[in-house]
Amino acid sequence: MRHSLLAKAAVPGALLALTAPNLAYADAASVTVANPGATIGPATPFTGVSAHADCESGLVSGGGITQTTGDDRAGNGNHVMGTAPGADDLGEFTGTPGVVGQDATHWLAFGGSGSNYSPAFSSTPYAMCLDSNRIRHTQVVMNKVAGPSLSQDSRLVTATCPTGTRLIGGGARTTPASVGSLKPIASFPTSADAAHDFGRKAAGDGETNPDSWTAVGGIGGGRDGGNTTFAYAICTGDDVTIKNITTKVGFAEVSGPTVAGTFGTATVGCGGDADERHDRWSLVSGGAAASGGKVTTTDFSKAGSGGTHLTGSYPSDAEAAPAEDGTDDPDHWSATVHVGGSPSPNTYTDVWALCLSTHPGHGD
């Protein structure tokens, strides 16, 4: 009889051991890419074009943009003007800084032209649509700063998630499009602490749980008194328990481009499907920069030319091919930097992947 009772007592534990992996798998986050295709434009100098990607299900955790530029000379004029969450398929979060939106499902992409333009110009938006039983609500935090307004200048601004929430994505925007050399030159995860100089140093490869997103606006030869740079952080909702939600940063930096009219590309992933604490990592967002290098160990510095600009920050495969519409769980993020009409010495292409684990038995 004693043997029989012991055997019966062991059954619940055996069932738990069998079902725990299934519970962990069911709890894992998944991401689907929404990519509606290219929006043509701008077709005239010193103007902008907007495009949007929308999540039919799930919440937007991040997003990106790719651009076509035409021939070498015309290509100097097309640049990213913004990649950011939206209130709807047209509305932007540009008002008072702070928590500006809840449960966003739209991603906006903005392209701008300088003095050169081409009918081949286009911008394609990408929304990262997150489906997670653990993260049912999100919030968007926006911060902004005036400028840059002086020739060859840059301005940095950081949006920080509320205490008790987790950063899962972010974006950057500059306005207005009529200032043709104004553009965001960096968009990356960071933390609002002394180690990251309160957002001026980017999160490095392998770092966990950054709490902020930084945007850097750059300008070439133009100047204007009404320029603004916006940073956006997408954070978990106030009612989401973050104890077992962990994010991890993937980062890569590539030297160049430096020659006028040329491109540079960098790609990074989440660094594997599992480790000793996390069964699975999901790519939920990413960032990109045209920089002066060493962005994770020193304060951000701009590229060697004010005309150097981003033409892509997007989910991809390991060879930097953009993710197609409906792609499930893309595993890499890519950045594309283009040098304008002048050489750009001491220039680097930087890329970040922000990866998420929601394992129910691990976390901070």
XYZ file of C-alpha atoms in Angstrom:
364
model
C 0.000 0.000 0.000
C 2.855 2.394 0.861
C 4.380 1.765 -2.560
C 1.023 2.471 -4.213
C 0.575 5.789 -2.345
C 4.073 6.943 -3.257
C 3.452 6.143 -6.884
C 0.215 8.136 -6.846
C 1.951 11.075 -5.125
C 4.579 11.132 -7.851
C 2.019 11.457 -10.641
C 1.267 15.225 -10.273
C 4.964 16.053 -10.338
C 5.428 13.927 -13.435
C 2.517 15.686 -15.133
C 3.989 19.065 -14.192
C 7.349 18.126 -15.661
C 5.641 17.116 -18.874
C 3.476 20.195 -19.168
C 5.963 22.885 -18.055
C 7.812 23.046 -21.388
C 4.496 23.374 -23.203
C 3.454 26.183 -20.869
C 6.742 27.967 -21.519
C 6.292 27.619 -25.264
C 2.714 28.901 -25.131
C 3.896 31.919 -23.152
C 6.616 32.835 -25.671
C 6.171 36.026 -27.683
C 5.804 35.928 -31.453
C 6.217 38.708 -34.009
C 4.774 39.101 -37.502
C 6.038 41.717 -39.958
C 3.543 43.979 -41.732
C 5.015 45.392 -44.952
C 2.451 46.990 -47.305
C 4.991 47.858 -50.006
C 6.610 51.064 -51.180
C 5.145 54.575 -51.183
C 6.562 56.629 -54.069
C 8.119 60.039 -53.422
C 9.086 62.694 -52.635
C 8.888 63.871 -56.250
C 10.055 67.457 -55.647
C 12.957 69.041 -53.715
C 12.696 69.834 -49.998
C 9.493 67.874 -49.399
C 8.493 64.722 -47.551
C 6.386 61.612 -47.985
C 4.739 59.439 -45.319
C 3.875 55.744 -45.344
C 2.354 53.426 -42.757
C 2.257 49.741 -41.824
C -0.559 48.477 -39.613
C -0.911 45.480 -37.314
C -4.141 43.575 -38.006
C -3.547 41.645 -34.799
C -1.213 42.217 -31.879
C 0.464 45.459 -30.829
C 3.310 47.277 -32.564
C 6.578 46.747 -30.675
C 8.794 48.508 -33.200
C 9.215 49.121 -36.880
C 11.446 50.296 -39.660
C 11.917 51.714 -43.126
C 13.781 51.028 -46.368
C 14.255 53.483 -49.232
C 15.027 53.433 -52.948
C 17.204 56.278 -54.139
C 17.575 56.188 -57.929
C 20.906 56.931 -59.600
C 24.017 57.995 -57.688
C 23.532 61.736 -58.022
C 19.811 61.775 -57.290
C 20.338 59.266 -54.493
C 22.174 61.891 -52.492
C 18.814 63.576 -51.877
C 16.606 60.773 -50.470
C 16.902 60.194 -46.727
C 14.975 58.850 -43.754
C 12.999 61.613 -42.029
C 11.434 59.367 -39.424
C 10.489 55.881 -38.292
C 8.074 55.961 -35.366
C 4.859 54.596 -33.812
C 1.656 56.330 -34.885
C -1.649 57.212 -33.271
C -3.356 55.922 -36.417
C -2.330 55.453 -40.046
C -1.643 59.196 -40.413
C -1.495 60.773 -36.942
C 1.833 61.472 -35.249
C 2.711 61.816 -31.573
C 4.235 65.314 -31.610
C 2.514 67.190 -28.761
C 3.517 67.449 -25.115
C 6.320 65.049 -24.043
C 5.394 62.130 -21.808
C 3.111 59.132 -22.259
C 1.349 60.013 -25.513
C -0.393 56.808 -26.575
C -1.657 53.397 -25.505
C -1.715 50.069 -27.366
C -0.417 51.475 -30.676
C -0.935 49.272 -33.744
C 0.497 51.559 -36.451
C 4.034 52.306 -37.622
C 4.867 55.421 -39.630
C 7.802 55.889 -42.021
C 8.861 59.243 -43.462
C 11.136 60.002 -46.390
C 12.547 63.415 -47.270
C 14.317 64.963 -50.258
C 17.110 67.499 -50.452
C 17.992 69.526 -53.509
C 18.277 66.325 -55.579
C 15.201 64.248 -56.312
C 14.102 61.411 -58.549
C 10.878 59.639 -59.582
C 12.601 56.497 -58.276
C 12.450 57.724 -54.666
C 10.296 55.620 -52.338
C 9.941 54.580 -48.698
C 8.654 51.236 -47.393
C 7.390 50.908 -43.788
C 7.698 47.804 -41.598
C 5.622 47.172 -38.470
C 6.689 44.564 -35.911
C 3.369 43.137 -34.658
C 3.793 41.519 -31.231
C 1.521 38.746 -29.971
C 2.184 37.843 -26.341
C -0.001 36.549 -23.513
C 2.314 38.386 -21.111
C 2.262 41.782 -22.890
C -1.345 42.688 -23.641
C -0.888 46.448 -23.263
C 1.803 48.929 -24.276
C 2.397 52.660 -24.028
C 4.320 55.182 -26.119
C 6.596 57.721 -24.423
C 7.733 60.716 -26.468
C 10.417 63.316 -25.792
C 11.584 66.138 -28.060
C 14.220 68.831 -28.346
C 14.531 71.932 -30.516
C 17.085 71.679 -33.336
C 19.513 71.023 -34.768
C 19.467 74.458 -36.378
C 23.121 75.321 -37.000
C 25.020 74.061 -40.047
C 26.752 70.664 -39.531
C 25.211 70.346 -36.051
C 23.329 67.552 -34.245
C 20.920 67.279 -31.295
C 20.240 64.280 -29.054
C 17.057 63.487 -27.117
C 16.044 60.458 -25.009
C 12.634 59.007 -24.116
C 12.559 56.860 -20.958
C 10.016 54.216 -19.961
C 8.087 54.690 -16.685
C 9.422 52.859 -13.630
C 8.151 49.298 -13.473
C 7.750 48.911 -17.235
C 10.002 47.336 -19.874
C 11.324 48.945 -23.073
C 10.390 46.859 -26.134
C 11.052 49.287 -29.001
C 11.515 52.844 -30.165
C 11.886 55.310 -33.001
C 13.039 58.735 -34.172
C 11.669 61.658 -36.161
C 12.779 65.122 -37.341
C 10.677 67.967 -38.722
C 10.157 69.886 -40.978
C 10.825 68.219 -44.331
C 11.310 71.633 -45.965
C 14.810 71.787 -44.433
C 16.355 69.363 -46.906
C 19.493 68.476 -44.948
C 17.659 67.789 -41.663
C 17.223 64.119 -40.742
C 17.503 61.605 -37.873
C 20.999 60.117 -37.995
C 20.563 57.735 -35.053
C 17.834 55.751 -33.289
C 18.934 53.281 -30.591
C 18.206 51.607 -27.233
C 20.014 52.943 -24.167
C 19.498 53.552 -20.457
C 18.910 56.687 -18.417
C 21.810 56.041 -16.044
C 25.338 57.303 -15.509
C 26.884 54.281 -17.248
C 25.182 55.357 -20.495
C 25.625 59.076 -19.759
C 21.842 59.303 -19.497
C 21.165 58.216 -23.060
C 24.218 59.643 -24.812
C 25.916 56.227 -24.962
C 24.047 53.434 -26.726
C 23.330 50.007 -25.248
C 26.037 47.514 -26.204
C 25.943 43.955 -27.483
C 24.550 41.550 -24.883
C 23.196 44.211 -22.517
C 19.852 43.393 -20.912
C 16.815 45.489 -20.076
C 17.649 48.969 -21.399
C 14.983 51.440 -20.290
C 15.229 54.252 -22.858
C 15.399 55.098 -26.559
C 17.580 57.880 -27.998
C 17.172 59.796 -31.254
C 19.791 62.064 -32.810
C 18.872 64.696 -35.366
C 21.568 65.881 -37.772
C 21.795 68.711 -40.289
C 24.056 69.539 -43.219
C 24.354 72.987 -44.734
C 20.789 74.122 -44.083
C 19.527 75.897 -41.003
C 16.145 76.836 -39.597
C 14.688 78.074 -36.320
C 11.780 75.609 -36.184
C 13.603 72.288 -36.411
C 12.625 69.559 -33.913
C 14.003 66.102 -33.083
C 11.682 63.505 -31.501
C 12.508 60.277 -29.623
C 9.937 57.524 -28.986
C 10.058 54.644 -26.511
C 7.540 51.799 -26.707
C 7.102 50.351 -23.213
C 5.005 47.641 -21.623
C 1.748 48.845 -20.081
C 1.474 49.834 -16.436
C -0.563 46.692 -15.722
C 2.051 44.293 -17.173
C 4.210 42.435 -14.635
C 7.805 42.607 -15.901
C 9.434 40.219 -13.429
C 9.830 37.445 -16.014
C 10.122 39.667 -19.094
C 13.693 40.217 -20.280
C 15.108 42.105 -23.241
C 18.573 41.698 -24.729
C 20.488 43.932 -27.156
C 22.339 42.789 -30.240
C 24.787 45.364 -31.635
C 27.229 45.604 -34.548
C 29.359 48.437 -35.909
C 30.912 48.476 -39.402
C 33.479 50.973 -40.668
C 32.256 53.179 -43.538
C 30.899 54.286 -45.899
C 33.266 57.202 -46.534
C 33.209 57.743 -50.336
C 30.660 60.198 -51.760
C 27.599 58.497 -53.235
C 28.235 55.074 -51.650
C 26.315 52.887 -49.176
C 27.215 50.931 -46.056
C 25.169 48.135 -44.466
C 25.335 46.412 -41.085
C 23.245 43.484 -39.787
C 22.835 41.907 -36.348
C 20.624 39.245 -34.768
C 19.562 38.116 -31.320
C 22.580 35.882 -30.839
C 20.929 32.463 -30.847
C 17.599 30.895 -29.945
C 18.356 29.979 -26.335
C 20.741 30.198 -23.421
C 20.845 28.809 -19.901
C 18.077 31.138 -18.689
C 15.889 31.805 -21.724
C 14.288 29.242 -23.998
C 13.745 31.633 -26.900
C 14.487 35.204 -28.012
C 12.114 37.137 -30.273
C 13.277 40.130 -32.307
C 10.823 42.916 -31.415
C 12.547 46.102 -32.594
C 15.788 47.575 -33.906
C 17.792 50.728 -34.448
C 20.368 52.286 -36.735
C 22.924 55.095 -36.861
C 25.364 56.923 -39.098
C 27.998 57.811 -36.521
C 31.576 58.722 -35.722
C 32.053 55.289 -34.134
C 32.405 53.716 -30.650
C 28.805 54.621 -29.835
C 28.504 52.109 -26.959
C 31.625 53.290 -25.104
C 31.627 57.044 -25.760
C 28.957 59.703 -26.163
C 27.375 59.661 -29.617
C 29.221 61.609 -32.296
C 27.998 62.239 -35.827
C 29.568 60.990 -39.060
C 32.321 62.886 -40.842
C 29.942 64.706 -43.197
C 26.703 66.505 -42.420
C 25.211 65.055 -45.606
C 25.590 61.409 -44.548
C 22.166 59.924 -43.855
C 20.160 56.786 -43.102
C 18.309 55.056 -45.948
C 17.239 51.974 -44.016
C 16.541 50.507 -40.573
C 14.508 47.334 -40.931
C 13.859 43.676 -40.042
C 15.812 41.348 -42.321
C 17.527 38.022 -42.798
C 21.219 37.423 -42.100
C 22.131 38.731 -45.585
C 20.272 42.048 -45.001
C 17.350 41.201 -47.313
C 14.251 43.036 -46.003
C 11.526 40.929 -44.375
C 8.484 40.362 -46.569
C 4.911 41.050 -45.522
C 3.668 38.298 -43.210
C 7.132 37.098 -42.182
C 6.924 35.365 -38.811
C 9.672 35.969 -36.259
C 12.393 37.633 -38.372
C 15.780 36.999 -36.815
C 17.932 39.985 -37.854
C 17.878 43.776 -38.092
C 19.775 45.766 -40.734
C 20.855 49.386 -41.165
C 21.801 51.189 -44.378
C 23.803 54.418 -44.454
C 24.407 56.574 -47.544
C 27.071 59.229 -48.049
C 25.832 62.328 -49.855
C 27.718 64.450 -52.368
C 30.820 64.959 -50.211
C 33.263 62.413 -48.731
C 32.522 61.381 -45.147
C 35.702 60.456 -43.244
C 35.535 58.692 -39.874
C 32.065 57.328 -40.594
C 30.520 54.132 -39.212
C 27.299 52.185 -39.770
C 25.689 50.983 -36.531
C 22.794 48.577 -36.015
C 20.870 47.320 -32.974
C 18.467 44.422 -32.459
C 16.205 44.452 -29.398
C 15.218 40.911 -28.451
C 12.542 39.721 -26.008
C 12.125 36.664 -23.789
C 8.937 36.047 -21.771
C 9.852 32.714 -20.181
C 7.551 32.273 -17.150
C 10.281 30.795 -14.971
C 13.118 33.263 -15.522
C 13.768 36.979 -15.564
C 14.652 39.787 -13.183
